Short mmCIF file of C-alpha atoms in Angstrom, two decimals:
data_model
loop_
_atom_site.label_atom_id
_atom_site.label_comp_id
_atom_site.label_asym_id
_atom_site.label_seq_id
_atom_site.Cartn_x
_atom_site.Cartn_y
_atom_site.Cartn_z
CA UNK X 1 69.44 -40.24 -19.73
CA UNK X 2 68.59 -40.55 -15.88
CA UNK X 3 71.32 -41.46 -14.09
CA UNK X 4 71.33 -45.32 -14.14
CA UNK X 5 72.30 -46.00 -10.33
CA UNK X 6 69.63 -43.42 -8.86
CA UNK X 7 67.37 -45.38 -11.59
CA UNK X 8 68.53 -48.76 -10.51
CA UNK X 9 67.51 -48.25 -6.70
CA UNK X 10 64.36 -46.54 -7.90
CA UNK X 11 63.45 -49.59 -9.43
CA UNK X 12 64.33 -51.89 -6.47
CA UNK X 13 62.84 -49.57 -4.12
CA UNK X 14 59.67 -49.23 -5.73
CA UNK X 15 59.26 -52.92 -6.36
CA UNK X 16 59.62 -53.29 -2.07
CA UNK X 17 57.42 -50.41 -1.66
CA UNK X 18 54.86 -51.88 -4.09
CA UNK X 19 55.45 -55.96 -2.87
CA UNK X 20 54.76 -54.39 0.72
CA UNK X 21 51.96 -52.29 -0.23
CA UNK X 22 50.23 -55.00 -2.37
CA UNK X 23 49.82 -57.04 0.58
CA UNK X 24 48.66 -54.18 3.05
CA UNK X 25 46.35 -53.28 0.49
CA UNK X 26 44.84 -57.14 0.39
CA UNK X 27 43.61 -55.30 4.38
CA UNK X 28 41.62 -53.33 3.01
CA UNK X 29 38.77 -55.70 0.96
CA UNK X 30 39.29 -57.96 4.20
CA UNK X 31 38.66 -54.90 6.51
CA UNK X 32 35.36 -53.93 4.20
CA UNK X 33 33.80 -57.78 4.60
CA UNK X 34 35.25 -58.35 8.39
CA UNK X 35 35.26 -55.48 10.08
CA UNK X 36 31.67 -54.59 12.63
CA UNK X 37 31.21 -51.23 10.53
CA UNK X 38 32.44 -48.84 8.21
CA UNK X 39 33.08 -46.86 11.30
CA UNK X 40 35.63 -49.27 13.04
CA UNK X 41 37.43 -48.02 9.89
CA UNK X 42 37.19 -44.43 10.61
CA UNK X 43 38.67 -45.54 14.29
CA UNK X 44 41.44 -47.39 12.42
CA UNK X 45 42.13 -44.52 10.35
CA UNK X 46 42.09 -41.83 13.04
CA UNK X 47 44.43 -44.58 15.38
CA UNK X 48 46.84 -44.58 11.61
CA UNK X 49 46.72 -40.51 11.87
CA UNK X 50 48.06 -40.48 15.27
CA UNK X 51 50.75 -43.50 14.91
CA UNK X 52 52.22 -40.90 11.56
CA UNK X 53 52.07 -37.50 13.36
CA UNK X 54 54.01 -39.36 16.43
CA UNK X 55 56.51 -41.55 14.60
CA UNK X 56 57.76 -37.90 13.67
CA UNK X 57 57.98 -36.48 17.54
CA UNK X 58 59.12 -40.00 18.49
CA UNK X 59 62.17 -39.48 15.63
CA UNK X 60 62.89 -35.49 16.03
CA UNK X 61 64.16 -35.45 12.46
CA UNK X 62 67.30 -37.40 13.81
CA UNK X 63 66.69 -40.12 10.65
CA UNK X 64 66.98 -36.89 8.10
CA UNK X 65 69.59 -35.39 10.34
CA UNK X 66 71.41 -39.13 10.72
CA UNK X 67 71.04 -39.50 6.50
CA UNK X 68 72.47 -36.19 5.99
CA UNK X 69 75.60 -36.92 8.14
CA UNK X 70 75.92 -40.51 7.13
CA UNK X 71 75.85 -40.72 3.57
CA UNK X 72 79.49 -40.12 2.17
CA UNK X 73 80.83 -40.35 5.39
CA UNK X 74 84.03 -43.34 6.27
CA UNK X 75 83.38 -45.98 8.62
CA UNK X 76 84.76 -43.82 12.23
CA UNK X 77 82.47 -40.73 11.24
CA UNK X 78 79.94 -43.52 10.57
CA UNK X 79 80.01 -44.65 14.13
CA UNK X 80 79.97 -41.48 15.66
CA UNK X 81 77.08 -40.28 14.07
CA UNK X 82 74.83 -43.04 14.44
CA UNK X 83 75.68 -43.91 17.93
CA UNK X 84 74.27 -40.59 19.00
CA UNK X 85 71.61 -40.56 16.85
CA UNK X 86 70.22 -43.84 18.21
CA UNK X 87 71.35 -43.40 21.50
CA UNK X 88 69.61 -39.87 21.83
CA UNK X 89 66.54 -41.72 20.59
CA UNK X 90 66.73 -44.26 23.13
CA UNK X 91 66.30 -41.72 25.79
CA UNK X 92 63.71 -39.79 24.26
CA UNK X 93 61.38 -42.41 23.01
CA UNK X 94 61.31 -43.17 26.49
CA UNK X 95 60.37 -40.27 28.15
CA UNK X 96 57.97 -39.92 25.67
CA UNK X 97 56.29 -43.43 25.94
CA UNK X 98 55.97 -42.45 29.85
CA UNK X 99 53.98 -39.39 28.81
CA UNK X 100 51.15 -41.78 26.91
CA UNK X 101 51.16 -44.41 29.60
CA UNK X 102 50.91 -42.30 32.54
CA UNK X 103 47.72 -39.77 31.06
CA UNK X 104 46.28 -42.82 28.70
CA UNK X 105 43.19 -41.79 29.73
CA UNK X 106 43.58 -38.30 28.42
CA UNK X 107 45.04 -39.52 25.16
CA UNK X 108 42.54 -41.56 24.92
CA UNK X 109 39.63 -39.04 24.20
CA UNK X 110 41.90 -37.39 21.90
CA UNK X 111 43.06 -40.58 19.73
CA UNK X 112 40.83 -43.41 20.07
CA UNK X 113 37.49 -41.72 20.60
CA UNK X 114 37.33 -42.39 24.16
CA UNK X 115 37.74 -45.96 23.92
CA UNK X 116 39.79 -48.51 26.15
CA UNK X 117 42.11 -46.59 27.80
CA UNK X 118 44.59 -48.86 28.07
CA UNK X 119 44.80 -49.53 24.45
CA UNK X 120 47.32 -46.84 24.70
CA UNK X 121 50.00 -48.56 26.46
CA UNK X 122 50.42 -50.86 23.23
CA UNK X 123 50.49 -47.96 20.74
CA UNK X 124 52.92 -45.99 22.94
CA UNK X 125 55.19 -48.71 22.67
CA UNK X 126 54.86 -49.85 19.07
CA UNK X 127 55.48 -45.94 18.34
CA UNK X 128 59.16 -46.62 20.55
CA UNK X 129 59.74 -50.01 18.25
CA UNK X 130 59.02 -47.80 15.28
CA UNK X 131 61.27 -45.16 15.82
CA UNK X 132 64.18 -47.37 16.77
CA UNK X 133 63.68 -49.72 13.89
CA UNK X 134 63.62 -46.20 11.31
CA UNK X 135 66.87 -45.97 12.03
CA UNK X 136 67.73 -50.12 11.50
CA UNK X 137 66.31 -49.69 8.11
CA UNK X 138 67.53 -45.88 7.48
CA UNK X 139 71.36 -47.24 7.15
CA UNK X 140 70.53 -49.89 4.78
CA UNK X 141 69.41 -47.19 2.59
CA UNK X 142 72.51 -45.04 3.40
CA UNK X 143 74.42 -47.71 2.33
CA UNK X 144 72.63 -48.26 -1.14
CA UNK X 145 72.03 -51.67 0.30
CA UNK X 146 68.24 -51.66 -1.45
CA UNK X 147 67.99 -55.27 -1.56
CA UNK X 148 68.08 -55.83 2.03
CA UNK X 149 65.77 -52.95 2.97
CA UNK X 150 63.13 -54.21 0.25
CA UNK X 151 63.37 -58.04 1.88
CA UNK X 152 62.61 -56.19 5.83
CA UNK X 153 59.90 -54.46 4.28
CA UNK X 154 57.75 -57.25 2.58
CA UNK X 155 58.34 -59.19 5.28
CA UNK X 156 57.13 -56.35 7.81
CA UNK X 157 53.74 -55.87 5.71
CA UNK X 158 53.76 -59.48 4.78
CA UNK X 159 53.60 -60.31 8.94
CA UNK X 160 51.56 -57.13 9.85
CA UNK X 161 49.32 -58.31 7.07
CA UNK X 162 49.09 -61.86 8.64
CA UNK X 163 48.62 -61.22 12.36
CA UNK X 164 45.92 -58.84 10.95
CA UNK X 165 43.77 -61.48 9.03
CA UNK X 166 44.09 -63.62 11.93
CA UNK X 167 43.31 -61.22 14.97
CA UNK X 168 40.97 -59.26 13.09
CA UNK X 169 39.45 -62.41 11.56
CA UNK X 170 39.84 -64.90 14.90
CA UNK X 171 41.69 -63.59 17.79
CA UNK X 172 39.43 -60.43 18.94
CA UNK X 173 35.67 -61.19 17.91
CA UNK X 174 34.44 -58.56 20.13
CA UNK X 175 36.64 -55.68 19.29
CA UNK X 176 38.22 -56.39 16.36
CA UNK X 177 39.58 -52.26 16.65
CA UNK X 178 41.63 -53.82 19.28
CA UNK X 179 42.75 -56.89 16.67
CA UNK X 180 44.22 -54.36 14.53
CA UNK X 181 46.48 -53.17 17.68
CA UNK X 182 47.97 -55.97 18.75
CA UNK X 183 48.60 -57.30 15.29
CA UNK X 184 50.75 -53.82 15.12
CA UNK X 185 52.12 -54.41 18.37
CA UNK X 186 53.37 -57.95 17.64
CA UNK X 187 54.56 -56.71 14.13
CA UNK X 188 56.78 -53.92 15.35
CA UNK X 189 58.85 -55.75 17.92
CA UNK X 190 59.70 -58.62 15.59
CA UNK X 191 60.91 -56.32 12.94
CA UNK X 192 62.94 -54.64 16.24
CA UNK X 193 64.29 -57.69 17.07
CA UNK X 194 64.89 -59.29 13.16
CA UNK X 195 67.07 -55.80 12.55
CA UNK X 196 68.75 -55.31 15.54
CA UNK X 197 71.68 -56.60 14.55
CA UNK X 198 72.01 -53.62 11.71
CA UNK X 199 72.86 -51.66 14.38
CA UNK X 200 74.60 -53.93 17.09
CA UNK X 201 77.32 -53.81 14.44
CA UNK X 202 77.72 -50.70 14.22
CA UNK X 203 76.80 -48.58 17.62
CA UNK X 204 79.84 -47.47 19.51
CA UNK X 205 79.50 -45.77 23.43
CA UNK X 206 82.94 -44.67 23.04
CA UNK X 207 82.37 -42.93 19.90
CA UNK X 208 79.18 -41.04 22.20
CA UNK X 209 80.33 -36.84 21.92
CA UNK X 210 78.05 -33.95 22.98
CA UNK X 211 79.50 -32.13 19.83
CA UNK X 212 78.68 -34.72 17.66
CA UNK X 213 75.00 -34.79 19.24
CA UNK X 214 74.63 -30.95 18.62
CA UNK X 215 75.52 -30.70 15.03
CA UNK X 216 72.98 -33.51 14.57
CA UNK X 217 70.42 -31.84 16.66
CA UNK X 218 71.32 -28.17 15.31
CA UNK X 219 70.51 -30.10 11.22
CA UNK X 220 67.53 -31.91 12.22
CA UNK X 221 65.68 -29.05 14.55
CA UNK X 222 64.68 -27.20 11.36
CA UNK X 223 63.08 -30.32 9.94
CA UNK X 224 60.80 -30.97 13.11
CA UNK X 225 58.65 -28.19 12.17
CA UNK X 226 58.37 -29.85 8.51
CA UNK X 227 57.66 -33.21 9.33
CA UNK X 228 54.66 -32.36 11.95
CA UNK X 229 53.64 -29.58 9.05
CA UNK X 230 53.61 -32.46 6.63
CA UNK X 231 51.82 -34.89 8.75
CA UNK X 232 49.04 -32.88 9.54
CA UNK X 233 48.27 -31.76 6.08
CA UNK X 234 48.33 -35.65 5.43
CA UNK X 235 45.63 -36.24 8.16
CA UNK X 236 44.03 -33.10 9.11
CA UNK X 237 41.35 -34.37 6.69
CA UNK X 238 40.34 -36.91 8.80
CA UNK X 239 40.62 -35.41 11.95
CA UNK X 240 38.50 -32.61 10.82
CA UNK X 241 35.49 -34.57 9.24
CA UNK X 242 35.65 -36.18 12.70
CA UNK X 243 35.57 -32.73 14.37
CA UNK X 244 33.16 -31.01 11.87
CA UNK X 245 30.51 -34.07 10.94
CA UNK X 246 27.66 -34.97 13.97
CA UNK X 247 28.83 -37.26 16.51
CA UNK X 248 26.43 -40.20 15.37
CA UNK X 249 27.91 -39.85 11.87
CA UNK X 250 31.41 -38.99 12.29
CA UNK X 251 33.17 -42.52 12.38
CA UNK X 252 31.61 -43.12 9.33
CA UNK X 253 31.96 -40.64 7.39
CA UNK X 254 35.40 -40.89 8.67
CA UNK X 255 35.60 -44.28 7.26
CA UNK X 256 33.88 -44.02 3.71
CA UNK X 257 36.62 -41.38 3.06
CA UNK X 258 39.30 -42.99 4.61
CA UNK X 259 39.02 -45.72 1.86
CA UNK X 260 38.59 -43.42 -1.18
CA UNK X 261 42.13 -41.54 0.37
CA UNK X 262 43.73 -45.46 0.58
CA UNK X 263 42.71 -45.96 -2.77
CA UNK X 264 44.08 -42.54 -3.86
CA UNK X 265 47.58 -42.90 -1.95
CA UNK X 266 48.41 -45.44 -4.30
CA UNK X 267 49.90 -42.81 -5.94
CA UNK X 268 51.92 -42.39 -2.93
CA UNK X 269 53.76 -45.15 -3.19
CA UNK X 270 55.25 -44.05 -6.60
CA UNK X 271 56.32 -41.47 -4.68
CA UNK X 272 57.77 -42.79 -2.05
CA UNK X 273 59.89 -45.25 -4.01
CA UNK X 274 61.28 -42.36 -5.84
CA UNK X 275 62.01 -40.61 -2.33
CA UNK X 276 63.90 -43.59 -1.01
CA UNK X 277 66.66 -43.42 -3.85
CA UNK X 278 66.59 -39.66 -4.57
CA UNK X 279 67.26 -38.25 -1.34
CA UNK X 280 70.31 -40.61 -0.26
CA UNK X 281 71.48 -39.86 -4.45
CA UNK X 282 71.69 -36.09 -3.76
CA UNK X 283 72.88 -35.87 -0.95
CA UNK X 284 75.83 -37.92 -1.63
CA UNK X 285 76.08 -36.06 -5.39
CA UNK X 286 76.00 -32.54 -4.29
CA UNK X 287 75.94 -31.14 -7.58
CA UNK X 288 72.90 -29.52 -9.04
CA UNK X 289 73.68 -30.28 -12.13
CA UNK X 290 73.28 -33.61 -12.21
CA UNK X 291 69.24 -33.33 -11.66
CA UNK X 292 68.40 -31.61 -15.47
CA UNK X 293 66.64 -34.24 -17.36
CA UNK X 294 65.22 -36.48 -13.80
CA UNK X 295 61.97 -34.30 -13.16
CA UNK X 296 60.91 -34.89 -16.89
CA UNK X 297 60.98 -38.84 -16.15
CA UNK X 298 59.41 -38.55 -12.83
CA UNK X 299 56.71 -36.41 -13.95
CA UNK X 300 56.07 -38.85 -17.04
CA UNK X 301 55.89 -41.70 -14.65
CA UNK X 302 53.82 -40.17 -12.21
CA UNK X 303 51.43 -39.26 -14.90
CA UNK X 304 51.25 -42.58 -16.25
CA UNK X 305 50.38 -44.44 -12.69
CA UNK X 306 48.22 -41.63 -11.85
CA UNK X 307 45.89 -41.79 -15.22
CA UNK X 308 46.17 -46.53 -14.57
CA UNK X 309 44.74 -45.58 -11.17
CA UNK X 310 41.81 -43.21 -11.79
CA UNK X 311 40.66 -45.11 -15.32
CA UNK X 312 40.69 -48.76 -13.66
CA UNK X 313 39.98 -48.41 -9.68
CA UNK X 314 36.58 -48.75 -10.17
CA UNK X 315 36.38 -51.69 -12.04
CA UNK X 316 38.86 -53.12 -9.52
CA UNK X 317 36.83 -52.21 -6.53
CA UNK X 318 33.84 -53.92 -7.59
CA UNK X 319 35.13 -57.07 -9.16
CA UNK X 320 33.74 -60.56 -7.86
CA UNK X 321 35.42 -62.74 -6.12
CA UNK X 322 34.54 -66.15 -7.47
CA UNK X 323 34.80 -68.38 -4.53
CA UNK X 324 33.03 -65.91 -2.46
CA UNK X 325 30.78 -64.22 -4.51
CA UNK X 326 31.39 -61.05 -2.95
CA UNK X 327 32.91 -57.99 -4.42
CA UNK X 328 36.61 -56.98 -3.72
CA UNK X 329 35.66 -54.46 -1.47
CA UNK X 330 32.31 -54.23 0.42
CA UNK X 331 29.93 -51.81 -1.41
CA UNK X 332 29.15 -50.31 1.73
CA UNK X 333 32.35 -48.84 2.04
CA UNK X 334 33.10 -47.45 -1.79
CA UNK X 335 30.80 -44.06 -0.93
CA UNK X 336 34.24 -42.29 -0.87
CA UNK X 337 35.34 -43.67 -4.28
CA UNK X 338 34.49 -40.13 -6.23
CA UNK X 339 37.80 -38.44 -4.43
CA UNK X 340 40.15 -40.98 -5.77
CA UNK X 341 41.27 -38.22 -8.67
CA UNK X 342 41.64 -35.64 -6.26
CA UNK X 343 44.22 -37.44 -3.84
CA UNK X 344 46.09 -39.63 -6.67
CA UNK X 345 46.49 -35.90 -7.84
CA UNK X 346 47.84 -34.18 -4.53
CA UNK X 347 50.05 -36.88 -4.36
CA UNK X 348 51.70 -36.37 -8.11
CA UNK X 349 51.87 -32.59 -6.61
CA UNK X 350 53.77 -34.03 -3.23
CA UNK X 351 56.42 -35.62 -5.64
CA UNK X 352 57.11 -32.81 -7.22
CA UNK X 353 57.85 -31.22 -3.98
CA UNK X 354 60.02 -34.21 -2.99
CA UNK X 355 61.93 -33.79 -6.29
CA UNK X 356 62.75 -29.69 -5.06
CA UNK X 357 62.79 -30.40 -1.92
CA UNK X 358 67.29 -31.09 -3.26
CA UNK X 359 67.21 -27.70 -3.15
CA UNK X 360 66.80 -26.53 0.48
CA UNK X 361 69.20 -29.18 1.47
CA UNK X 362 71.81 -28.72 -0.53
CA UNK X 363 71.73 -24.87 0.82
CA UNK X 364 71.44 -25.61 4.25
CA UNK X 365 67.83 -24.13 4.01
CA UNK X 366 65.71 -26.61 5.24
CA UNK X 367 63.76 -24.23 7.51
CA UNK X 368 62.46 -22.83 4.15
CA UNK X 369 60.88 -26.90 3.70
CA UNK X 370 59.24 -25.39 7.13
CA UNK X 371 57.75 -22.18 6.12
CA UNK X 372 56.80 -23.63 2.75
CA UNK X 373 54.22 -26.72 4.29
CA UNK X 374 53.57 -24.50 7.37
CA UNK X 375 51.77 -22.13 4.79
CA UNK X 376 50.26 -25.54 2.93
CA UNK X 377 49.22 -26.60 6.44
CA UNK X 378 47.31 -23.37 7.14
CA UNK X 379 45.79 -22.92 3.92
CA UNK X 380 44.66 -26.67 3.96
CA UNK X 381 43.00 -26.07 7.44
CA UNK X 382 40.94 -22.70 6.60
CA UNK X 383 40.29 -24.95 3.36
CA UNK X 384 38.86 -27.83 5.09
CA UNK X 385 36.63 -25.88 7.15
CA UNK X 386 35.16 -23.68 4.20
CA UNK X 387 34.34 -26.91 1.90
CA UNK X 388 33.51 -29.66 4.40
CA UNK X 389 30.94 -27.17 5.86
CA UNK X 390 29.72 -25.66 2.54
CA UNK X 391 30.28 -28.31 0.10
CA UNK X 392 29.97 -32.07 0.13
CA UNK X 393 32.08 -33.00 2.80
CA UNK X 394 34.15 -35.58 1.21
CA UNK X 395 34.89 -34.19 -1.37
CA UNK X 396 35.40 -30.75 -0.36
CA UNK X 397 38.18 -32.36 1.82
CA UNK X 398 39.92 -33.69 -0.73
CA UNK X 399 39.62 -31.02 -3.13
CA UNK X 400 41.55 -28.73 0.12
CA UNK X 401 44.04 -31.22 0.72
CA UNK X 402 44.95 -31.39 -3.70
CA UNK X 403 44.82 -27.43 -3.52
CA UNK X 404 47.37 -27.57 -0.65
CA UNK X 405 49.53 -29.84 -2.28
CA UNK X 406 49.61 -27.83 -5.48
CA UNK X 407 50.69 -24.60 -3.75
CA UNK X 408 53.14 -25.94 -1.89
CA UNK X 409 54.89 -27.65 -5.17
CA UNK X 410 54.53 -23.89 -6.83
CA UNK X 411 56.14 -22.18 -3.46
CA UNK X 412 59.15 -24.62 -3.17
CA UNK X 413 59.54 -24.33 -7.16
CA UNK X 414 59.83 -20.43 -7.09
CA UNK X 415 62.33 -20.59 -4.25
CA UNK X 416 64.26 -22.89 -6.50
CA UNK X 417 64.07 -21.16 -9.24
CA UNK X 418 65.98 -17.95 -7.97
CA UNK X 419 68.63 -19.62 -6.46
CA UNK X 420 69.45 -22.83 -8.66
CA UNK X 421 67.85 -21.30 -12.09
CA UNK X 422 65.34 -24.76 -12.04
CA UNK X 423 63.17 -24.97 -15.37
CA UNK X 424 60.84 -27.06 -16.16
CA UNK X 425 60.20 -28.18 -19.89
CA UNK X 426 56.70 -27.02 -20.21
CA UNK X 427 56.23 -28.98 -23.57
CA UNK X 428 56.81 -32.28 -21.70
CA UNK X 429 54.57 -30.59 -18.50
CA UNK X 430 51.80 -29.77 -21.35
CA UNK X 431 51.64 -33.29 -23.09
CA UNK X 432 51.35 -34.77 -19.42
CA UNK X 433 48.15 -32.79 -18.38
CA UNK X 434 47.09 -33.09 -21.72
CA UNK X 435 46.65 -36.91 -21.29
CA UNK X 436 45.49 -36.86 -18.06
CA UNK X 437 42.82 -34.32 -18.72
CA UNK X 438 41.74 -36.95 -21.21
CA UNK X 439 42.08 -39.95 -18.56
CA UNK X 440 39.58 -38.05 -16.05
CA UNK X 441 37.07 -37.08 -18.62
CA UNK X 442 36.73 -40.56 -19.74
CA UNK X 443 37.05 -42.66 -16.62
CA UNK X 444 33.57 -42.87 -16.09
CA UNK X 445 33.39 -44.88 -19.54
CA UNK X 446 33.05 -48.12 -18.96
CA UNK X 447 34.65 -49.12 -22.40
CA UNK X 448 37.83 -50.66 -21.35
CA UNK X 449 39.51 -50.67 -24.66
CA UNK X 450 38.74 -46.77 -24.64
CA UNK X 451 40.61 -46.36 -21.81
CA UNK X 452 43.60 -49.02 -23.07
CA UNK X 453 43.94 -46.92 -26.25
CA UNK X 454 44.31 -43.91 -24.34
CA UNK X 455 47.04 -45.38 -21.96
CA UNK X 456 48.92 -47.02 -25.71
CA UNK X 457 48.90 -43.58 -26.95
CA UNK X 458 50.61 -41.84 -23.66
CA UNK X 459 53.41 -44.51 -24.05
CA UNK X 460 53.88 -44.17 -27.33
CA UNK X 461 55.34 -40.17 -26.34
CA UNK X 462 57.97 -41.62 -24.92
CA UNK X 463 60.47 -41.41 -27.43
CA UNK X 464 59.14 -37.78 -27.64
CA UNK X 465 59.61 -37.24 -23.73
CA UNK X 466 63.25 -38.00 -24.57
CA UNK X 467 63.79 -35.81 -27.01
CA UNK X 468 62.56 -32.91 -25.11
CA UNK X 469 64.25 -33.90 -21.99
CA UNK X 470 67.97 -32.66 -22.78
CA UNK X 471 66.54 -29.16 -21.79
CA UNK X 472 64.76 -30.53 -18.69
CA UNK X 473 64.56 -28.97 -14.71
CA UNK X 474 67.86 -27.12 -14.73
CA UNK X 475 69.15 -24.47 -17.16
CA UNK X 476 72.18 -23.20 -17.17
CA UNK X 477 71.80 -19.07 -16.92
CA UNK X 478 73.40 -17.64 -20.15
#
C-alpha cells in the first residue's frame, strides 16, 4: 500500500494545487471574451515564458539546494541553512533586477515584442518578490506543514485571479497586456508581505557562514543547468512559433496554441501535486526501498486524469453560459484544441521523470538530471524546427515537445535501472495504455455515456492494479 503520509500530503497538496488552479483557469474563458485579440494572448504567454525561465536564474537552485539541506535537519542547522540561502538571494535578486531595469529597452525586444519599455521595471521586480516568497512557501513544505502552504496558494491565485478580472476587465481599457502586469505586480508583493513572517522567525545573521553558503552553492550549481534545461523545453514551443511563423501571424498563432497547451497542462497539475509531497518524502526517507509499489499508483492516476481530460475538454470548452449566452471559451481561440492529447501526454511522461528523478538525488548525481533534459532540450529544439516548418505548426510543436518528454522519462529510467535495479510492472504499464489508447480513439464521439463506460471500466482495475503492485518499480536483484 502507498505509504499513507506521502499519500496524505499528496492529497492535500493536490487539492491546493487544483483550488488554485481552478480559479486561474476561470482567466482563461475571461481572457478569450475580454481580451483585444487572440494575440494579446500570445503576448501574455510569451511575458508567462519569460517570468518561468527567470524565476529559475532569479532562485539559482538555492530552493532545491535549501530543501535538500533542510529537511531532517534540527532547529540550529535549520537556521543556518536558510539564513544563507535567503540572504544570498537577497543580494542576487538584486543585482539581477538592476540588469532588467537598466537595459529595459533591450529586454524589451526580446520579451515583450518591443512593447512599452518600461513594462519591464514591474516584471523585474515581481520576478525579485517571486523568488523571495519560493523560499516563504518552500519551508512550509519542508516542514510537512501542507495545510498552510495550500491556504497561501488559493489565496495567491484567488487575488491574482481578482486583480486580473478587474484590471483586465476595468482598470487598463487601452492595454489590457499591461492589466495583466500590474495585477501580477500587486499579487506578488502581497503574498511577500502576507509570508514574511515564515521567515522573520526563523532567519538568523549570526548563524550567516561562508562554509555553510558553499555546500549550498556546491548542491544547487548542478541543478542550475536542469532547471533552465527544463524551462526551455517547457516554452521553447512558444518562443519558436513566434520565431518561425510570419511576423503578421506570429502573436496569434502564438496564442491559439498557447490555449490548447493551458488546456493540456492540466495534466500538470497532477503532477505537480505529486512533486510537492514526493520530493520532501524522499529526501527525508533515504531508502530506496520504500518507493516499490508508488510508481504503479501514480501511473494509474495519471492515466485516469489524463483519459477525464482528453474525452471531456471539448465539451467543456464549448458549453454555454446561460446568463451570457456565450460559450466558456471564445471560439476564436479553441483553433489549438487538437494538441490537447499531445501535451496532457508529455506531461504524464514529465511525472514519470519526477518519480526517477529520487534517484539522482539520493546519489549525489544530480548533474546526470542535467545531461538527461539538456539532451531532451536539444532534441526538442531540432524537433520544433523540423515539424513547425514541415508539418502543421501547432501540432508539430506539440508532437516535439511529447517526443521530448518521452525520451527523457526512458533516459532517466535506464540510468536508474543500473544503479537502483528500478522495474516497472509492465502488466499494470500495459492495462494503462491499453485504456488510454481506447480514450483517444473515441474522444471524438460525442456519446457521453460511451465515454462514461469507458472511464467505469478503468476504475473497476483497480483492485487488479493492487494485486499486481507488490512487484512494482523496485526489485530486489536475486
Amino acid at each position: 500500500m502507498i505509504n499513507q503520509s506521502l499519500g496524505k500530503e499528496t492529497f492535500i497538496y493536490g487539492i491546493g494545487r487544483i483550488l488554485a488552479s481552478s480559479l486561474a483557469f476561470l482567466l482563461l474563458p475571461f481572457y478569450s471574451h475580454s481580451l483585444s485579440s487572440i494575440g494579446d494572448y500570445g503576448l501574455i504567454q510569451l511575458i508567462t515564458a519569460f517570468f518561468a525561465f527567470s524565476n529559475i536564474v532569479f532562485l539559482f537552485a538555492f530552493d532545491a539546494s535549501l530543501m535538500k539541506h533542510y529537511a531532517g535537519e534540527d532547529s540550529a542547522n535549520r537556521k543556518l541553512y536558510l539564513s544563507n540561502t535567503y540572504f544570498s538571494l537577497i543580494i542576487t535578486s538584486s543585482l539581477l533586477v538592476s540588469i532588467l531595469i537598466g537595459f529595459r529597452d533591450f529586454f524589451s525586444v526580446i520579451i515583450i515584442s518591443g512593447n512599452n519599455p518600461d513594462w519591464i521595471i514591474k516584471i523585474a521586480f515581481i520576478l525579485f518578490f517571486d523568488s523571495l516568497r519560493t523560499i516563504h512557501l518552500l519551508i512550509l513544505r519542508a516542514e510537512n506543514k501542507a495545510y498552510n502552504f495550500m491556504l497561501f496558494q488559493v489565496i495567491d491565485i484567488a487575488l491574482l485571479a481578482s486583480l486580473n478580472i478587474y484590471f483586465v476587465g476595468y482598470g487598463y481599457e487601452n492595454n489590457k497586456v499591461a492589466g495583466v502586469i500590474h495585477a501580477n505586480f500587486l499579487s506578488s508583493i502581497f503574498i511577500f508581505l502576507a509570508s514574511f513572517s515564515i521567515i522573520f522567525k526563523r532567519f538568523d545573521f549570526q548563524s550567516l557562514s561562508f562554509i555553510a553558503w558553499v555546500k549550498i552553492k556546491n548542491f544547487a550549481m548542478p541543478l542550475v543547468p536542469a532547471g533552465i534545461f527544463w524551462i526551455v523545453l517547457e516554452y521553447s514551443d512558444r518562443k519558436m512559433l513566434e520565431f518561425l511563423m510570419p511576423s503578421d501571424i506570429a502573436l496569434e498563432t502564438v496564442g491559439a496554441y498557447g490555449v490548447g497547451h493551458k488546456l493540456g497542462a492540466i495534466m500538470l497539475l497532477m503532477v505537480y501535486s505529486f512533486n510537492y509531497a514526493w520530493r520532501p518524502y524522499f529526501l527525508k526517507s533515504k531508502d530506496e526501498s520504500e518507493f516499490k509499489n508508488i510508481s504503479s499508483y501514480v501511473f494509474y492516476f495519471l492515466g485516469f486524469f489524463w483519459m477525464l481530460l482528453i474525452l471531456f475538454v471539448q465539451n467543456i470548452t464549448t458549453i454555454n453560459i446561460p446568463f451570457l449566452d456565450k460559450p466558456l471559451i471564445n471560439i476564436d481561440y479553441l483553433s489549438g484544441l487538437s494538441i490537447v492529447p499531445f501535451i496532457a501526454l508529455a506531461y504524464v511522461f514529465h511525472g514519470s521523470f519526477i518519480l526517477q528523478e529520487s534517484g539522482p538525488f539520493l546519489k549525489n548525481k544530480t548533474q546526470n538530471i542535467s545531461i538527461i533534459r539538456g539532451l531532451g532540450v536539444a532534441l526538442n529544439l531540432v524537433l520544433n524546427y523540423i515539424l513547425i516548418t514541415n508539418y502543421e505548426p501547432l501540432l508539430g510543436a506539440a508532437i516535439a515537445t511529447t517526443i521530448s518528454y518521452f525520451i527523457m522519462s526512458l533516459l532517466i529510467y535506464f540510468w536508474n535501472k543500473s544503479f537502483f535495479n528500478f522495474r516497472y510492472n509492465w502488466k499494470i504499464i500495459f492495462i494503462i495504455i491499453t485504456f488510454m489508447a481506447g480514450a483517444w480513439l473515441i474522444s471524438a464521439q460525442t456519446h457521453m455515456l460511451i465515454k462514461a463506460a469507458l472511464l467505469v471500466s478503468y476504475i473497476a482495475t483497480y483492485p487488479q492494479i493492487q494485486r499486481f503492485s507488490s512487484n512494482d518499480f523496485i526489485n530486489k536483484r536475486t
